[in-house]
């Protein structure tokens, strides 16, 4: 278990390093081109996105690398998170990254709860419920992209993307129910808290 926890935190650390590099160059022409390349890598072979590969393998520890040519769980969690971040950051001047000194309970469910303040909480609630009932990682990734696009268009909420990569890695390692429950608890807890203020 100690080794698994170490890998979880390493996934988070690698993701943080990659996003910090992208974030620091976000508003330059080169930075925008890299972000566009990352967004275009969704649902395509990774070999078609050399910008993403260069970033990924600059920070990836050797023991995260695939041995058989198939993407490893560590690689998949990090790549998926970087793609979500690039989707969220598109056309935004200010960083969408919730900084690492945020409270530990501010997971994805917390960030998505800001959709409830937009007025049409029924539609976002349906989408959230569809996401947390995903049966596979591919299905979850698809719904995550839809939720991030919705978050981007309707709120200024930020996401702790390094923490999200940790959650996605845990999902891939067989802890999907725990991950989805933790997101739901933050999403719905804040819902009840907000309703109590009316």
PDB file of C-alpha atoms in Angstrom:
ATOM      1  CA  UNK A   1       0.000   0.000   0.000  1.00  0.00           C
ATOM      2  CA  UNK A   2       2.886   2.384   0.761  1.00  0.00           C
ATOM      3  CA  UNK A   3       4.270   1.819  -2.740  1.00  0.00           C
ATOM      4  CA  UNK A   4       0.831   2.462  -4.276  1.00  0.00           C
ATOM      5  CA  UNK A   5       0.459   5.697  -2.271  1.00  0.00           C
ATOM      6  CA  UNK A   6       3.893   6.791  -3.421  1.00  0.00           C
ATOM      7  CA  UNK A   7       2.874   6.253  -7.045  1.00  0.00           C
ATOM      8  CA  UNK A   8      -0.374   8.171  -6.506  1.00  0.00           C
ATOM      9  CA  UNK A   9       1.543  11.195  -5.225  1.00  0.00           C
ATOM     10  CA  UNK A  10       4.092  10.860  -8.029  1.00  0.00           C
ATOM     11  CA  UNK A  11       1.278  11.001 -10.606  1.00  0.00           C
ATOM     12  CA  UNK A  12       0.035  14.177  -8.921  1.00  0.00           C
ATOM     13  CA  UNK A  13       3.542  15.663  -8.863  1.00  0.00           C
ATOM     14  CA  UNK A  14       4.233  14.930 -12.553  1.00  0.00           C
ATOM     15  CA  UNK A  15       0.890  16.461 -13.514  1.00  0.00           C
ATOM     16  CA  UNK A  16       1.607  19.552 -11.428  1.00  0.00           C
ATOM     17  CA  UNK A  17       5.010  20.015 -13.095  1.00  0.00           C
ATOM     18  CA  UNK A  18       3.555  19.713 -16.601  1.00  0.00           C
ATOM     19  CA  UNK A  19       0.665  22.070 -15.910  1.00  0.00           C
ATOM     20  CA  UNK A  20       2.946  24.607 -14.224  1.00  0.00           C
ATOM     21  CA  UNK A  21       5.119  24.643 -17.332  1.00  0.00           C
ATOM     22  CA  UNK A  22       2.111  25.107 -19.631  1.00  0.00           C
ATOM     23  CA  UNK A  23       0.559  27.658 -17.265  1.00  0.00           C
ATOM     24  CA  UNK A  24       3.701  29.789 -17.212  1.00  0.00           C
ATOM     25  CA  UNK A  25       3.598  30.192 -21.000  1.00  0.00           C
ATOM     26  CA  UNK A  26      -0.172  30.190 -21.411  1.00  0.00           C
ATOM     27  CA  UNK A  27      -0.606  33.564 -23.136  1.00  0.00           C
ATOM     28  CA  UNK A  28       2.245  33.350 -25.644  1.00  0.00           C
ATOM     29  CA  UNK A  29       1.750  32.251 -29.254  1.00  0.00           C
ATOM     30  CA  UNK A  30       3.839  29.145 -28.611  1.00  0.00           C
ATOM     31  CA  UNK A  31       1.886  28.337 -25.438  1.00  0.00           C
ATOM     32  CA  UNK A  32      -1.463  28.668 -27.223  1.00  0.00           C
ATOM     33  CA  UNK A  33      -0.219  26.414 -30.036  1.00  0.00           C
ATOM     34  CA  UNK A  34       0.834  23.738 -27.531  1.00  0.00           C
ATOM     35  CA  UNK A  35      -2.555  23.954 -25.803  1.00  0.00           C
ATOM     36  CA  UNK A  36      -4.344  23.582 -29.152  1.00  0.00           C
ATOM     37  CA  UNK A  37      -2.203  20.541 -29.946  1.00  0.00           C
ATOM     38  CA  UNK A  38      -3.093  18.998 -26.584  1.00  0.00           C
ATOM     39  CA  UNK A  39      -6.821  19.622 -27.139  1.00  0.00           C
ATOM     40  CA  UNK A  40      -6.551  18.052 -30.591  1.00  0.00           C
ATOM     41  CA  UNK A  41      -4.984  14.921 -29.091  1.00  0.00           C
ATOM     42  CA  UNK A  42      -8.294  13.858 -27.529  1.00  0.00           C
ATOM     43  CA  UNK A  43      -9.516  10.551 -29.046  1.00  0.00           C
ATOM     44  CA  UNK A  44      -6.438  10.323 -31.287  1.00  0.00           C
ATOM     45  CA  UNK A  45      -3.292   8.223 -31.064  1.00  0.00           C
ATOM     46  CA  UNK A  46      -0.792   9.952 -28.769  1.00  0.00           C
ATOM     47  CA  UNK A  47       1.901   9.639 -31.422  1.00  0.00           C
ATOM     48  CA  UNK A  48       0.032  12.340 -33.385  1.00  0.00           C
ATOM     49  CA  UNK A  49       0.614  14.869 -30.586  1.00  0.00           C
ATOM     50  CA  UNK A  50       4.338  15.431 -30.333  1.00  0.00           C
ATOM     51  CA  UNK A  51       3.864  18.527 -28.143  1.00  0.00           C
ATOM     52  CA  UNK A  52       2.050  16.461 -25.531  1.00  0.00           C
ATOM     53  CA  UNK A  53       4.552  13.614 -25.780  1.00  0.00           C
ATOM     54  CA  UNK A  54       7.480  15.989 -25.307  1.00  0.00           C
ATOM     55  CA  UNK A  55       5.889  17.453 -22.165  1.00  0.00           C
ATOM     56  CA  UNK A  56       4.842  14.088 -20.831  1.00  0.00           C
ATOM     57  CA  UNK A  57       8.189  12.362 -21.124  1.00  0.00           C
ATOM     58  CA  UNK A  58      10.169  15.346 -19.895  1.00  0.00           C
ATOM     59  CA  UNK A  59       8.661  14.816 -16.433  1.00  0.00           C
ATOM     60  CA  UNK A  60       7.659  11.137 -16.423  1.00  0.00           C
ATOM     61  CA  UNK A  61       9.668   8.819 -14.144  1.00  0.00           C
ATOM     62  CA  UNK A  62      11.056   5.763 -15.917  1.00  0.00           C
ATOM     63  CA  UNK A  63       8.991   3.328 -13.849  1.00  0.00           C
ATOM     64  CA  UNK A  64       5.770   4.954 -15.164  1.00  0.00           C
ATOM     65  CA  UNK A  65       6.637   4.061 -18.748  1.00  0.00           C
ATOM     66  CA  UNK A  66       4.770   1.296 -20.533  1.00  0.00           C
ATOM     67  CA  UNK A  67       6.655  -1.940 -21.115  1.00  0.00           C
ATOM     68  CA  UNK A  68       4.381  -3.319 -23.841  1.00  0.00           C
ATOM     69  CA  UNK A  69       3.557  -0.301 -26.012  1.00  0.00           C
ATOM     70  CA  UNK A  70       0.138   0.179 -24.380  1.00  0.00           C
ATOM     71  CA  UNK A  71      -0.409   3.293 -22.314  1.00  0.00           C
ATOM     72  CA  UNK A  72       0.230   2.682 -18.603  1.00  0.00           C
ATOM     73  CA  UNK A  73      -2.281   3.689 -15.916  1.00  0.00           C
ATOM     74  CA  UNK A  74       0.058   6.468 -14.807  1.00  0.00           C
ATOM     75  CA  UNK A  75       0.428   7.787 -18.351  1.00  0.00           C
ATOM     76  CA  UNK A  76      -3.318   7.581 -18.991  1.00  0.00           C
ATOM     77  CA  UNK A  77      -4.253   9.454 -15.808  1.00  0.00           C
ATOM     78  CA  UNK A  78      -1.748  12.226 -16.539  1.00  0.00           C
ATOM     79  CA  UNK A  79      -2.586  12.555 -20.256  1.00  0.00           C
ATOM     80  CA  UNK A  80      -6.333  12.650 -19.589  1.00  0.00           C
ATOM     81  CA  UNK A  81      -5.857  15.338 -16.946  1.00  0.00           C
ATOM     82  CA  UNK A  82      -3.626  17.477 -19.181  1.00  0.00           C
ATOM     83  CA  UNK A  83      -6.229  17.248 -21.965  1.00  0.00           C
ATOM     84  CA  UNK A  84      -9.004  18.328 -19.568  1.00  0.00           C
ATOM     85  CA  UNK A  85      -6.880  21.225 -18.370  1.00  0.00           C
ATOM     86  CA  UNK A  86      -6.232  22.343 -21.986  1.00  0.00           C
ATOM     87  CA  UNK A  87      -9.968  22.233 -22.745  1.00  0.00           C
ATOM     88  CA  UNK A  88     -10.743  24.296 -19.634  1.00  0.00           C
ATOM     89  CA  UNK A  89      -7.965  26.831 -20.199  1.00  0.00           C
ATOM     90  CA  UNK A  90      -8.899  27.582 -23.835  1.00  0.00           C
ATOM     91  CA  UNK A  91      -9.554  31.312 -24.426  1.00  0.00           C
ATOM     92  CA  UNK A  92      -9.034  32.132 -20.741  1.00  0.00           C
ATOM     93  CA  UNK A  93      -6.420  34.704 -19.752  1.00  0.00           C
ATOM     94  CA  UNK A  94      -6.385  33.762 -16.079  1.00  0.00           C
ATOM     95  CA  UNK A  95      -5.260  30.290 -15.059  1.00  0.00           C
ATOM     96  CA  UNK A  96      -8.030  27.755 -14.381  1.00  0.00           C
ATOM     97  CA  UNK A  97      -5.742  25.858 -12.010  1.00  0.00           C
ATOM     98  CA  UNK A  98      -6.885  25.748  -8.393  1.00  0.00           C
ATOM     99  CA  UNK A  99      -3.546  26.161  -6.632  1.00  0.00           C
ATOM    100  CA  UNK A 100      -1.963  23.359  -4.636  1.00  0.00           C
ATOM    101  CA  UNK A 101      -2.387  25.131  -1.297  1.00  0.00           C
ATOM    102  CA  UNK A 102      -6.171  24.745  -1.568  1.00  0.00           C
ATOM    103  CA  UNK A 103      -7.957  22.672   1.068  1.00  0.00           C
ATOM    104  CA  UNK A 104      -7.685  18.918   0.522  1.00  0.00           C
ATOM    105  CA  UNK A 105     -11.442  18.484   0.237  1.00  0.00           C
ATOM    106  CA  UNK A 106     -11.680  20.766  -2.814  1.00  0.00           C
ATOM    107  CA  UNK A 107     -11.838  17.950  -5.332  1.00  0.00           C
ATOM    108  CA  UNK A 108     -13.588  17.861  -8.722  1.00  0.00           C
ATOM    109  CA  UNK A 109     -17.026  17.586  -7.089  1.00  0.00           C
ATOM    110  CA  UNK A 110     -16.397  20.866  -5.281  1.00  0.00           C
ATOM    111  CA  UNK A 111     -15.458  22.633  -8.513  1.00  0.00           C
ATOM    112  CA  UNK A 112     -18.449  21.221 -10.403  1.00  0.00           C
ATOM    113  CA  UNK A 113     -20.804  22.331  -7.635  1.00  0.00           C
ATOM    114  CA  UNK A 114     -20.386  25.884  -8.966  1.00  0.00           C
ATOM    115  CA  UNK A 115     -22.598  24.827 -11.863  1.00  0.00           C
ATOM    116  CA  UNK A 116     -25.453  24.636  -9.352  1.00  0.00           C
ATOM    117  CA  UNK A 117     -25.234  28.382  -8.782  1.00  0.00           C
ATOM    118  CA  UNK A 118     -25.949  29.084 -12.451  1.00  0.00           C
ATOM    119  CA  UNK A 119     -29.698  28.664 -12.054  1.00  0.00           C
ATOM    120  CA  UNK A 120     -30.236  25.488 -14.081  1.00  0.00           C
ATOM    121  CA  UNK A 121     -28.968  22.987 -11.563  1.00  0.00           C
ATOM    122  CA  UNK A 122     -31.254  20.230 -12.872  1.00  0.00           C
ATOM    123  CA  UNK A 123     -29.411  19.920 -16.204  1.00  0.00           C
ATOM    124  CA  UNK A 124     -25.958  20.021 -14.599  1.00  0.00           C
ATOM    125  CA  UNK A 125     -27.121  17.562 -11.942  1.00  0.00           C
ATOM    126  CA  UNK A 126     -28.244  15.106 -14.622  1.00  0.00           C
ATOM    127  CA  UNK A 127     -24.885  15.385 -16.361  1.00  0.00           C
ATOM    128  CA  UNK A 128     -23.020  14.956 -13.086  1.00  0.00           C
ATOM    129  CA  UNK A 129     -25.065  11.853 -12.252  1.00  0.00           C
ATOM    130  CA  UNK A 130     -24.377  10.389 -15.694  1.00  0.00           C
ATOM    131  CA  UNK A 131     -20.669  11.003 -15.163  1.00  0.00           C
ATOM    132  CA  UNK A 132     -20.460   9.324 -11.753  1.00  0.00           C
ATOM    133  CA  UNK A 133     -22.344   6.272 -12.986  1.00  0.00           C
ATOM    134  CA  UNK A 134     -19.776   5.685 -15.753  1.00  0.00           C
ATOM    135  CA  UNK A 135     -18.808   2.030 -15.996  1.00  0.00           C
ATOM    136  CA  UNK A 136     -15.462   2.424 -17.798  1.00  0.00           C
ATOM    137  CA  UNK A 137     -12.598   4.884 -17.799  1.00  0.00           C
ATOM    138  CA  UNK A 138     -13.300   5.790 -21.437  1.00  0.00           C
ATOM    139  CA  UNK A 139     -16.906   6.602 -20.565  1.00  0.00           C
ATOM    140  CA  UNK A 140     -15.820   8.593 -17.535  1.00  0.00           C
ATOM    141  CA  UNK A 141     -13.299  10.553 -19.636  1.00  0.00           C
ATOM    142  CA  UNK A 142     -15.973  11.416 -22.191  1.00  0.00           C
ATOM    143  CA  UNK A 143     -18.339  12.731 -19.512  1.00  0.00           C
ATOM    144  CA  UNK A 144     -15.513  14.575 -17.760  1.00  0.00           C
ATOM    145  CA  UNK A 145     -14.781  16.482 -20.975  1.00  0.00           C
ATOM    146  CA  UNK A 146     -18.446  17.459 -21.244  1.00  0.00           C
ATOM    147  CA  UNK A 147     -18.533  18.612 -17.608  1.00  0.00           C
ATOM    148  CA  UNK A 148     -15.325  20.647 -17.984  1.00  0.00           C
ATOM    149  CA  UNK A 149     -16.700  22.335 -21.129  1.00  0.00           C
ATOM    150  CA  UNK A 150     -19.873  23.183 -19.219  1.00  0.00           C
ATOM    151  CA  UNK A 151     -17.864  24.471 -16.240  1.00  0.00           C
ATOM    152  CA  UNK A 152     -15.761  26.607 -18.570  1.00  0.00           C
ATOM    153  CA  UNK A 153     -18.750  28.146 -20.343  1.00  0.00           C
ATOM    154  CA  UNK A 154     -20.897  28.843 -17.286  1.00  0.00           C
ATOM    155  CA  UNK A 155     -18.547  29.632 -14.380  1.00  0.00           C
ATOM    156  CA  UNK A 156     -15.146  30.980 -13.388  1.00  0.00           C
ATOM    157  CA  UNK A 157     -14.567  27.967 -11.129  1.00  0.00           C
ATOM    158  CA  UNK A 158     -11.080  26.482 -11.039  1.00  0.00           C
ATOM    159  CA  UNK A 159     -10.056  22.844 -10.736  1.00  0.00           C
ATOM    160  CA  UNK A 160      -7.236  21.239  -8.774  1.00  0.00           C
ATOM    161  CA  UNK A 161      -5.930  19.350 -11.807  1.00  0.00           C
ATOM    162  CA  UNK A 162      -2.993  17.642 -10.068  1.00  0.00           C
ATOM    163  CA  UNK A 163      -5.455  16.230  -7.557  1.00  0.00           C
ATOM    164  CA  UNK A 164      -7.733  15.191 -10.409  1.00  0.00           C
ATOM    165  CA  UNK A 165      -4.876  13.181 -11.951  1.00  0.00           C
ATOM    166  CA  UNK A 166      -4.463  11.397  -8.630  1.00  0.00           C
ATOM    167  CA  UNK A 167      -8.183  10.570  -8.580  1.00  0.00           C
ATOM    168  CA  UNK A 168      -8.075   9.311 -12.172  1.00  0.00           C
ATOM    169  CA  UNK A 169      -5.088   7.112 -11.385  1.00  0.00           C
ATOM    170  CA  UNK A 170      -6.916   5.660  -8.392  1.00  0.00           C
ATOM    171  CA  UNK A 171      -9.931   5.036 -10.634  1.00  0.00           C
ATOM    172  CA  UNK A 172      -7.733   3.125 -13.086  1.00  0.00           C
ATOM    173  CA  UNK A 173      -6.234   1.091 -10.229  1.00  0.00           C
ATOM    174  CA  UNK A 174      -9.634  -0.222  -9.087  1.00  0.00           C
ATOM    175  CA  UNK A 175     -10.778   2.505  -6.681  1.00  0.00           C
ATOM    176  CA  UNK A 176     -13.414   4.009  -8.990  1.00  0.00           C
ATOM    177  CA  UNK A 177     -16.289   3.787  -6.518  1.00  0.00           C
ATOM    178  CA  UNK A 178     -14.311   5.602  -3.818  1.00  0.00           C
ATOM    179  CA  UNK A 179     -13.278   8.327  -6.262  1.00  0.00           C
ATOM    180  CA  UNK A 180     -16.804   8.868  -7.569  1.00  0.00           C
ATOM    181  CA  UNK A 181     -18.230   8.851  -4.054  1.00  0.00           C
ATOM    182  CA  UNK A 182     -15.744  11.528  -2.942  1.00  0.00           C
ATOM    183  CA  UNK A 183     -16.729  13.724  -5.923  1.00  0.00           C
ATOM    184  CA  UNK A 184     -20.435  13.193  -5.232  1.00  0.00           C
ATOM    185  CA  UNK A 185     -20.066  14.006  -1.542  1.00  0.00           C
ATOM    186  CA  UNK A 186     -18.495  17.384  -2.370  1.00  0.00           C
ATOM    187  CA  UNK A 187     -20.983  18.130  -5.135  1.00  0.00           C
ATOM    188  CA  UNK A 188     -24.066  17.308  -3.077  1.00  0.00           C
ATOM    189  CA  UNK A 189     -22.827  18.538   0.298  1.00  0.00           C
ATOM    190  CA  UNK A 190     -22.365  22.017  -1.125  1.00  0.00           C
ATOM    191  CA  UNK A 191     -25.767  21.763  -2.810  1.00  0.00           C
ATOM    192  CA  UNK A 192     -27.464  21.212   0.540  1.00  0.00           C
ATOM    193  CA  UNK A 193     -25.413  23.934   2.182  1.00  0.00           C
ATOM    194  CA  UNK A 194     -26.397  26.442  -0.529  1.00  0.00           C
ATOM    195  CA  UNK A 195     -30.063  25.506  -0.374  1.00  0.00           C
ATOM    196  CA  UNK A 196     -30.025  26.109   3.371  1.00  0.00           C
ATOM    197  CA  UNK A 197     -28.985  29.727   2.738  1.00  0.00           C
ATOM    198  CA  UNK A 198     -32.100  30.550   0.686  1.00  0.00           C
TER     199      UNK A 198
END
